[in-house]
XYZ file of C-alpha atoms in Angstrom:
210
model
C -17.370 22.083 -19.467
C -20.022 19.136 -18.921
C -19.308 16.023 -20.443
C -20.133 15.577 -24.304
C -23.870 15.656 -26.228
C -23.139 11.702 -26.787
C -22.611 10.933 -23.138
C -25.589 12.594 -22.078
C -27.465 11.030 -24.936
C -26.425 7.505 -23.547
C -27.380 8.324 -19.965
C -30.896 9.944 -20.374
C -31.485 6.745 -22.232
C -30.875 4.724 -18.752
C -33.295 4.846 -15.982
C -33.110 4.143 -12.445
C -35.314 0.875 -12.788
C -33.047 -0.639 -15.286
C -31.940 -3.871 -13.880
C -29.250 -4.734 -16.451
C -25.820 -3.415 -15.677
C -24.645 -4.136 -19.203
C -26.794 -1.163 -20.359
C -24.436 0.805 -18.194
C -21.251 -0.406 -20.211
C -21.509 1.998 -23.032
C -22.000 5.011 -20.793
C -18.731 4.027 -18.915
C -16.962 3.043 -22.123
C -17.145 6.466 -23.681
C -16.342 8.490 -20.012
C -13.178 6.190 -19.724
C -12.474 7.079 -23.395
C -12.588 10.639 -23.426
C -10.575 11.256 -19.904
C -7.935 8.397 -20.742
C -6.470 9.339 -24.204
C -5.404 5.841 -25.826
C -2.055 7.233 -26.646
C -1.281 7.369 -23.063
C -3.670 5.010 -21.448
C -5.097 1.284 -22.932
C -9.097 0.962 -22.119
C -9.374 -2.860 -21.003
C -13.421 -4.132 -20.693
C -13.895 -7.091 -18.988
C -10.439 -7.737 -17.731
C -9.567 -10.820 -16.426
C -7.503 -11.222 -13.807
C -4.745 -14.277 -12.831
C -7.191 -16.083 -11.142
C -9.622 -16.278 -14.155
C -7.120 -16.728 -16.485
C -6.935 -20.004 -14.674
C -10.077 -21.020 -16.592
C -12.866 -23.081 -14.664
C -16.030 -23.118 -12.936
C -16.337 -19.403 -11.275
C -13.863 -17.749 -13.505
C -16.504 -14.901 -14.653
C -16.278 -13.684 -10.677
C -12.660 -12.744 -11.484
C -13.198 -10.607 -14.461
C -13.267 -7.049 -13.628
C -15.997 -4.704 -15.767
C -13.010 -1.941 -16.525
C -9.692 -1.625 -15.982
C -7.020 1.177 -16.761
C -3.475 0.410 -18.076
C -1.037 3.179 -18.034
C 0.852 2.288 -21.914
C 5.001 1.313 -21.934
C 3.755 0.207 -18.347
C 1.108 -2.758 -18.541
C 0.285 -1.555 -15.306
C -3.585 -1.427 -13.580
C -3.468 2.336 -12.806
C -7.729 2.372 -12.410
C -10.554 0.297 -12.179
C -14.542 0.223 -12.615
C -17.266 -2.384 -10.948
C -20.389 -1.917 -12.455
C -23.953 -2.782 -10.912
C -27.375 -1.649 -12.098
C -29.217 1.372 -10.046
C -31.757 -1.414 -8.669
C -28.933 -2.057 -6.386
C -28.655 0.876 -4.824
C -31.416 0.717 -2.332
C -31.185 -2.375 -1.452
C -28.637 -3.287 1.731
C -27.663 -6.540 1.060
C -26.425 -5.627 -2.959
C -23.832 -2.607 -1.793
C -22.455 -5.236 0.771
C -21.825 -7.687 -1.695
C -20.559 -4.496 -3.949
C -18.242 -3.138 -1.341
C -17.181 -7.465 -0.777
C -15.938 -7.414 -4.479
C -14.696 -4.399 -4.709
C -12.567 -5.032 -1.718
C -11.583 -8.507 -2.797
C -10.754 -7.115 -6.404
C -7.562 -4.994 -4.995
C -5.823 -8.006 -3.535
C -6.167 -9.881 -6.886
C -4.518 -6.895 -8.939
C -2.658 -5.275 -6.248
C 0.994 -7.072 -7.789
C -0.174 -4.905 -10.947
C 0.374 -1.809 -9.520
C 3.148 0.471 -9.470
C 1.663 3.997 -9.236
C 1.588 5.008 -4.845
C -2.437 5.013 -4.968
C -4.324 2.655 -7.279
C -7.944 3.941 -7.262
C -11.234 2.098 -7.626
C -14.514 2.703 -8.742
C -17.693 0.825 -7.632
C -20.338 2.301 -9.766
C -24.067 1.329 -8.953
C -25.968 2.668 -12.098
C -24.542 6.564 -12.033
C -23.832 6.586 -8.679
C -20.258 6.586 -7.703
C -18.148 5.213 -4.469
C -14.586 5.514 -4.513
C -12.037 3.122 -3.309
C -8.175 3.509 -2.992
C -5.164 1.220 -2.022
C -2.136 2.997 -0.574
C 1.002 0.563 -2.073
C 3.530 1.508 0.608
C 0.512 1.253 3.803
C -1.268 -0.964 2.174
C -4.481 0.711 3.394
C -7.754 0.175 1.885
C -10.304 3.105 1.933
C -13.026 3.178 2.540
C -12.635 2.103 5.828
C -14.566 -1.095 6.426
C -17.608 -1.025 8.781
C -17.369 -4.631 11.580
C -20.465 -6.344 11.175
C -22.304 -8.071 13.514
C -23.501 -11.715 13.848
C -26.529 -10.591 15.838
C -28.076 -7.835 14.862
C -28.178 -5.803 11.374
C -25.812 -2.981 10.891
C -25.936 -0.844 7.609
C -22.018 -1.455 6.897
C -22.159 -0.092 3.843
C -24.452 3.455 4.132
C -26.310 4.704 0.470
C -24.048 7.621 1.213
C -21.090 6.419 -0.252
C -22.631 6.352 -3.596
C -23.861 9.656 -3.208
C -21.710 11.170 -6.708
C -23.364 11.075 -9.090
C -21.173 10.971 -12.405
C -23.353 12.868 -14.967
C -23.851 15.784 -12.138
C -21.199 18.323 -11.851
C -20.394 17.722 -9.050
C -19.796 13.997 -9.623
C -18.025 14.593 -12.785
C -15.599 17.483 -11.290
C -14.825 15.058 -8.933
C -14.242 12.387 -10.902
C -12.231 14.500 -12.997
C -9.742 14.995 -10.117
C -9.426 12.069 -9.743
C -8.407 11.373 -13.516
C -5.879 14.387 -12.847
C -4.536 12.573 -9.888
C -3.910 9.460 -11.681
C -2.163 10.858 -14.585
C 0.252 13.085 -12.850
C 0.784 9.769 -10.932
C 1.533 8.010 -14.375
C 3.906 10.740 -15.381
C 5.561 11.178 -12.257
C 6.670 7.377 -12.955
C 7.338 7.810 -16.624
C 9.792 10.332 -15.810
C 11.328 8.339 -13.138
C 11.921 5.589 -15.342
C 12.897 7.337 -18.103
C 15.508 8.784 -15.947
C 16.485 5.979 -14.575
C 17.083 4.454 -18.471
C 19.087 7.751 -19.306
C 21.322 7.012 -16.153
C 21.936 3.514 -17.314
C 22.521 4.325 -20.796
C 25.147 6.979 -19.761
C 27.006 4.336 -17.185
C 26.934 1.766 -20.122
C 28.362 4.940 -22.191
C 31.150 5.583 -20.157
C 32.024 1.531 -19.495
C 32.500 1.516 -23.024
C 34.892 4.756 -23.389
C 36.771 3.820 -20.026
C 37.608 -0.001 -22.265
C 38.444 1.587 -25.199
């Protein structure tokens, strides 16, 4: 099924030359919202991480557009950078997009508990995908080494090459959403086992004093 009338309502209303990225917010708002049910998932715009809760001059560059919260948890299980489609051709905006989503992950990264936390830089409604591996510690895309001399495209146009309101973009992206939630309930289950097995230790503590 594509996505709904509304969605594509909001995104024929957004151009390629739009040079705002808060235009974008909406689209991205009501995506998040209908593949992230809030009884399982909170929806957190603008989410400030520690080092902008610190207040202060620059505290803006550590807000993050969206981010994902598995509920019970309060734990980052997905993010979302947003840039306007100006952006796209132009080399020096994707390196600083690919710079803040990279530095992003080390400023959430004590948030996460789920094995791969998974980002999104989105440059109008073209989408690159980033991960973090918490036991490796890997970031992926792998980074390109730049050069002091000469310049290197580090960060090639094809990484944005999904496009969300395509099928192909949004299939993908919906795998993705499938791969974070069985991720989430693979560590619901584990803790709720692990409650059940302290619950029935404290049980039988109890009977063995009596």
């Amino acid at each position: 099924m594509p996505w709904s009338a509304h969605i594509f309502q909001k995104s024929d209303r957004l151009t390629d030359t739009e040079t705002i990225e808060n235009k974008f917010y909406p689209l991205y708002d009501d995506i998040l919202n209908e593949c992230f049910p809030r009884d399982r998932f909170s929806i957190c715009p603008q989410y400030a991480t520690p080092l902008a809760q610190i207040g202060g001059i620059g505290a803006i560059d550590f807000t993050i557009a969206y981010v994902i919260e598995a509920l019970d948890l309060d734990r980052v299980v997905f993010f979302i950078e947003i840039k306007p489609p100006t952006h796209l051709p132009v080399l020096y905006a994707r390196h600083a997009a690919d710079n803040q989503m990279r530095q992003r992950i080390p400023q959430i990264s004590h948030l996460v508990r789920v094995p791969k936390l998974y980002g999104i830089s989105a440059i109008g409604k073209h989408i690159c995908y980033y991960t973090y591996d918490k036991n490796t510690r890997h970031v992926g895309p792998a980074e390109i080494p730049n050069s002091s001399l000469c310049i290197f495209d580090t960060v090639p146009i094809e990484r944005w090459s999904s496009n969300i309101m395509e099928e192909e973009g949004r299939t993908r992206f919906l795998n993705v959403v499938r791969e974070i939630q069985a991720m989430v309930n693979a560590l619901w289950w584990a803790l709720g086992s692990a409650a059940c097995h302290r619950t029935l230790c404290l049980s039988c503590r109890a009977y063995l004093c009596c």
